[in-house]
PDB file of C-alpha atoms and ligand atoms in Angstrom:
ATOM      1  CA  MET A   1    -131.736  74.445 162.333  1.00 53.00           C
ATOM      2  CA  SER A   2    -131.553  78.008 165.187  1.00 69.00           C
ATOM      3  CA  GLU A   3    -129.877  75.867 168.002  1.00 73.00           C
ATOM      4  CA  LEU A   4    -127.508  74.488 165.898  1.00 69.00           C
ATOM      5  CA  ARG A   5    -126.993  78.128 164.399  1.00 77.00           C
ATOM      6  CA  GLU A   6    -126.988  79.471 168.195  1.00 82.00           C
ATOM      7  CA  LEU A   7    -124.083  76.435 169.026  1.00 82.00           C
ATOM      8  CA  TYR A   8    -122.166  77.501 166.424  1.00 84.00           C
ATOM      9  CA  GLN A   9    -121.782  80.931 167.075  1.00 88.00           C
ATOM     10  CA  SER A  10    -120.837  80.786 170.296  1.00 91.00           C
ATOM     11  CA  VAL A  11    -118.020  78.179 169.867  1.00 92.00           C
ATOM     12  CA  ILE A  12    -116.376  79.421 167.142  1.00 92.00           C
ATOM     13  CA  MET A  13    -116.722  82.985 169.053  1.00 93.00           C
ATOM     14  CA  ASP A  14    -115.589  81.140 171.903  1.00 96.00           C
ATOM     15  CA  HIS A  15    -112.474  79.409 170.016  1.00 96.00           C
ATOM     16  CA  ASN A  16    -111.302  82.840 168.207  1.00 94.00           C
ATOM     17  CA  LYS A  17    -110.773  85.183 171.317  1.00 95.00           C
ATOM     18  CA  GLN A  18    -109.327  82.232 173.190  1.00 96.00           C
ATOM     19  CA  PRO A  19    -107.557  79.594 170.824  1.00 96.00           C
ATOM     20  CA  ARG A  20    -106.359  76.664 171.879  1.00 97.00           C
ATOM     21  CA  ASN A  21    -102.689  74.895 171.168  1.00 98.00           C
ATOM     22  CA  PHE A  22    -102.125  77.955 170.030  1.00 98.00           C
ATOM     23  CA  GLY A  23     -98.219  78.242 169.229  1.00 97.00           C
ATOM     24  CA  SER A  24     -95.494  75.469 167.578  1.00 97.00           C
ATOM     25  CA  PRO A  25     -95.379  72.743 170.249  1.00 97.00           C
ATOM     26  CA  ALA A  26     -91.420  72.734 171.438  1.00 94.00           C
ATOM     27  CA  ASN A  27     -91.106  68.976 169.935  1.00 96.00           C
ATOM     28  CA  ALA A  28     -92.685  69.441 166.619  1.00 97.00           C
ATOM     29  CA  ASN A  29     -91.409  67.596 164.194  1.00 96.00           C
ATOM     30  CA  HIS A  30     -94.105  67.391 161.515  1.00 96.00           C
ATOM     31  CA  HIS A  31     -94.683  71.220 159.802  1.00 96.00           C
ATOM     32  CA  ALA A  32     -96.921  72.598 157.056  1.00 96.00           C
ATOM     33  CA  LYS A  33     -98.764  75.939 156.442  1.00 97.00           C
ATOM     34  CA  GLY A  34    -101.566  76.697 154.594  1.00 97.00           C
ATOM     35  CA  ASN A  35    -102.967  79.159 152.248  1.00 97.00           C
ATOM     36  CA  ASN A  36    -106.507  79.926 151.682  1.00 97.00           C
ATOM     37  CA  PRO A  37    -106.105  83.613 149.880  1.00 96.00           C
ATOM     38  CA  LEU A  38    -110.095  83.931 148.899  1.00 94.00           C
ATOM     39  CA  CYS A  39    -110.633  84.681 152.613  1.00 96.00           C
ATOM     40  CA  GLY A  40    -107.068  85.921 154.015  1.00 97.00           C
ATOM     41  CA  ASP A  41    -106.726  83.178 156.567  1.00 98.00           C
ATOM     42  CA  GLN A  42    -102.818  81.674 157.149  1.00 98.00           C
ATOM     43  CA  LEU A  43    -101.886  79.407 159.187  1.00 97.00           C
ATOM     44  CA  SER A  44     -98.836  77.012 160.474  1.00 98.00           C
ATOM     45  CA  VAL A  45     -99.684  73.515 162.089  1.00 98.00           C
ATOM     46  CA  HIS A  46     -97.120  72.284 163.847  1.00 97.00           C
ATOM     47  CA  VAL A  47     -97.111  68.528 165.095  1.00 97.00           C
ATOM     48  CA  PHE A  48     -95.187  66.058 167.693  1.00 97.00           C
ATOM     49  CA  LEU A  49     -95.596  62.822 165.348  1.00 96.00           C
ATOM     50  CA  GLU A  50     -94.677  59.764 167.175  1.00 96.00           C
ATOM     51  CA  ASP A  51     -94.841  55.964 166.825  1.00 96.00           C
ATOM     52  CA  GLY A  52     -98.034  57.732 164.610  1.00 95.00           C
ATOM     53  CA  VAL A  53     -99.755  58.984 167.072  1.00 97.00           C
ATOM     54  CA  VAL A  54    -100.278  62.745 167.852  1.00 98.00           C
ATOM     55  CA  LYS A  55     -98.915  63.309 170.727  1.00 98.00           C
ATOM     56  CA  ASP A  56     -99.191  66.676 170.721  1.00 98.00           C
ATOM     57  CA  VAL A  57    -100.297  69.472 168.269  1.00 98.00           C
ATOM     58  CA  GLY A  58    -100.304  73.499 167.872  1.00 98.00           C
ATOM     59  CA  PHE A  59    -101.190  76.096 165.098  1.00 98.00           C
ATOM     60  CA  GLU A  60    -100.023  79.549 164.612  1.00 98.00           C
ATOM     61  CA  GLY A  61    -100.896  82.138 162.216  1.00 97.00           C
ATOM     62  CA  GLN A  62    -103.784  84.942 161.566  1.00 95.00           C
ATOM     63  CA  GLY A  63    -107.095  84.470 158.907  1.00 96.00           C
ATOM     64  CA  CYS A  64    -110.813  84.711 160.073  1.00 96.00           C
ATOM     65  CA  ALA A  65    -112.677  83.789 162.727  1.00 95.00           C
ATOM     66  CA  ILE A  66    -113.917  80.389 161.153  1.00 95.00           C
ATOM     67  CA  SER A  67    -110.666  78.954 159.966  1.00 97.00           C
ATOM     68  CA  LYS A  68    -108.878  80.509 163.536  1.00 97.00           C
ATOM     69  CA  ALA A  69    -112.161  78.511 165.318  1.00 96.00           C
ATOM     70  CA  SER A  70    -111.559  75.307 163.151  1.00 97.00           C
ATOM     71  CA  ALA A  71    -107.857  75.181 164.023  1.00 98.00           C
ATOM     72  CA  SER A  72    -108.269  75.493 167.227  1.00 98.00           C
ATOM     73  CA  LEU A  73    -110.937  72.981 167.831  1.00 97.00           C
ATOM     74  CA  MET A  74    -109.024  70.345 165.108  1.00 98.00           C
ATOM     75  CA  THR A  75    -105.986  70.530 167.815  1.00 98.00           C
ATOM     76  CA  GLU A  76    -108.112  69.379 170.130  1.00 97.00           C
ATOM     77  CA  ALA A  77    -109.671  66.778 168.064  1.00 97.00           C
ATOM     78  CA  VAL A  78    -106.808  65.127 167.054  1.00 98.00           C
ATOM     79  CA  LYS A  79    -104.471  65.164 170.367  1.00 98.00           C
ATOM     80  CA  GLY A  80    -103.598  62.018 171.305  1.00 98.00           C
ATOM     81  CA  ARG A  81    -104.997  60.195 168.042  1.00 97.00           C
ATOM     82  CA  THR A  82    -103.281  57.940 165.639  1.00 97.00           C
ATOM     83  CA  GLN A  83    -102.692  59.794 161.836  1.00 95.00           C
ATOM     84  CA  GLU A  84    -105.542  56.399 160.701  1.00 95.00           C
ATOM     85  CA  GLU A  85    -107.823  58.632 163.216  1.00 96.00           C
ATOM     86  CA  ALA A  86    -106.683  62.207 162.077  1.00 97.00           C
ATOM     87  CA  GLU A  87    -107.715  61.058 158.991  1.00 96.00           C
ATOM     88  CA  LYS A  88    -110.848  59.764 159.739  1.00 96.00           C
ATOM     89  CA  ILE A  89    -112.078  63.038 161.431  1.00 97.00           C
ATOM     90  CA  PHE A  90    -111.013  65.153 158.823  1.00 96.00           C
ATOM     91  CA  GLU A  91    -113.199  62.984 156.282  1.00 96.00           C
ATOM     92  CA  ALA A  92    -116.194  62.809 158.312  1.00 96.00           C
ATOM     93  CA  PHE A  93    -115.303  66.667 159.336  1.00 97.00           C
ATOM     94  CA  HIS A  94    -115.510  67.277 154.998  1.00 96.00           C
ATOM     95  CA  GLU A  95    -118.027  64.981 154.545  1.00 95.00           C
ATOM     96  CA  LEU A  96    -120.339  67.112 157.303  1.00 95.00           C
ATOM     97  CA  VAL A  97    -119.486  70.501 155.860  1.00 95.00           C
ATOM     98  CA  THR A  98    -119.398  69.830 152.562  1.00 94.00           C
ATOM     99  CA  SER A  99    -122.979  68.658 152.348  1.00 94.00           C
ATOM    100  CA  ASP A 100    -126.803  69.467 151.420  1.00 92.00           C
ATOM    101  CA  PRO A 101    -127.559  71.908 154.234  1.00 88.00           C
ATOM    102  CA  ARG A 102    -130.549  70.586 153.423  1.00 91.00           C
ATOM    103  CA  GLU A 103    -130.566  67.275 154.352  1.00 90.00           C
ATOM    104  CA  GLU A 104    -130.104  66.645 158.444  1.00 89.00           C
ATOM    105  CA  PRO A 105    -126.391  66.316 159.436  1.00 88.00           C
ATOM    106  CA  VAL A 106    -123.994  63.499 159.506  1.00 88.00           C
ATOM    107  CA  ILE A 107    -122.654  64.447 163.440  1.00 88.00           C
ATOM    108  CA  GLY A 108    -121.472  60.156 163.728  1.00 88.00           C
ATOM    109  CA  ASP A 109    -118.261  61.101 166.707  1.00 87.00           C
ATOM    110  CA  LEU A 110    -117.286  64.346 165.328  1.00 93.00           C
ATOM    111  CA  GLY A 111    -118.533  65.541 168.498  1.00 90.00           C
ATOM    112  CA  LYS A 112    -117.535  69.407 168.738  1.00 89.00           C
ATOM    113  CA  LEU A 113    -116.502  69.371 165.906  1.00 94.00           C
ATOM    114  CA  ALA A 114    -120.325  69.222 165.192  1.00 91.00           C
ATOM    115  CA  VAL A 115    -121.166  73.072 165.356  1.00 89.00           C
ATOM    116  CA  PHE A 116    -119.281  73.407 161.945  1.00 92.00           C
ATOM    117  CA  GLY A 117    -122.813  71.795 160.253  1.00 90.00           C
ATOM    118  CA  GLY A 118    -123.769  75.131 160.327  1.00 87.00           C
ATOM    119  CA  VAL A 119    -120.704  76.034 157.909  1.00 90.00           C
ATOM    120  CA  ARG A 120    -122.517  74.473 154.942  1.00 89.00           C
ATOM    121  CA  GLU A 121    -125.155  77.432 154.714  1.00 86.00           C
ATOM    122  CA  PHE A 122    -121.927  79.461 154.239  1.00 86.00           C
ATOM    123  CA  PRO A 123    -120.305  77.986 151.408  1.00 85.00           C
ATOM    124  CA  MET A 124    -117.668  80.441 150.692  1.00 87.00           C
ATOM    125  CA  ARG A 125    -116.543  79.475 153.942  1.00 92.00           C
ATOM    126  CA  VAL A 126    -115.981  75.863 153.928  1.00 95.00           C
ATOM    127  CA  LYS A 127    -112.701  76.396 152.728  1.00 95.00           C
ATOM    128  CA  CYS A 128    -112.257  78.415 156.056  1.00 96.00           C
ATOM    129  CA  ALA A 129    -113.204  74.947 158.068  1.00 96.00           C
ATOM    130  CA  THR A 130    -111.027  72.730 155.792  1.00 97.00           C
ATOM    131  CA  LEU A 131    -107.968  74.672 155.770  1.00 97.00           C
ATOM    132  CA  CYS A 132    -106.484  74.093 158.842  1.00 98.00           C
ATOM    133  CA  TRP A 133    -106.830  70.022 158.543  1.00 98.00           C
ATOM    134  CA  HIS A 134    -105.864  70.157 154.816  1.00 97.00           C
ATOM    135  CA  THR A 135    -102.773  72.003 156.644  1.00 97.00           C
ATOM    136  CA  LEU A 136    -102.462  69.061 159.233  1.00 97.00           C
ATOM    137  CA  ARG A 137    -102.815  66.665 156.422  1.00 96.00           C
ATOM    138  CA  SER A 138     -99.997  68.133 154.851  1.00 95.00           C
ATOM    139  CA  ALA A 139     -97.805  68.032 157.345  1.00 96.00           C
ATOM    140  CA  LEU A 140     -98.464  64.534 158.224  1.00 94.00           C
ATOM    141  CA  VAL A 141     -97.483  63.655 154.972  1.00 89.00           C
ATOM    142  CA  ASP A 142     -94.510  65.264 154.014  1.00 77.00           C
ATOM    143  CA  GLY A 143     -94.485  68.695 155.146  1.00 74.00           C
ATOM    144  CA  GLY A 144     -94.965  71.591 152.582  1.00 77.00           C
ATOM    145  CA  VAL A 145     -97.327  74.724 151.287  1.00 85.00           C
ATOM    146  CA  VAL A 146    -100.764  74.132 150.801  1.00 88.00           C
ATOM    147  CA  SER A 147    -103.404  76.221 149.587  1.00 87.00           C
ATOM    148  CA  THR A 148    -107.716  75.932 149.079  1.00 84.00           C
ATOM    149  CA  GLU A 149    -106.713  76.941 145.168  1.00 76.00           C
TER     150      GLU A 149
HETATM  151 ZN1   ZN B 201    -111.913  82.777 156.310  1.00 50.85          ZN
END
């Protein structure tokens, strides 16, 4: 378990310092804003969706290291995926971060996102880690503003 914790910390630090896909793709056609008042995280997610495929995705905003790293990793995970695939990744991710920390984490096809299994030990941080995903879903569906409260 301490191995996972170390990996978790190094991945979060890396993506917090150098967020991937930061900013809005020039041709983005779906947008949403997300708010996590509990922590103060504020994110915007911008998607270029074409033929049901996330052709490009970026995010902007400010927040804690976990919210930023999660958004950064999310953009890498969903770029090039269909809307349904992105939804499935979100479901698996949500399942992972809200599962019982005493049980073996279910990683499935989460790839790098699996490091967020470390969030399970910090329930206050689950909303930080999932904020970008709720915002992405909102952007893909109808846009607008989502709040974790
Ligand atoms: Zn946060």
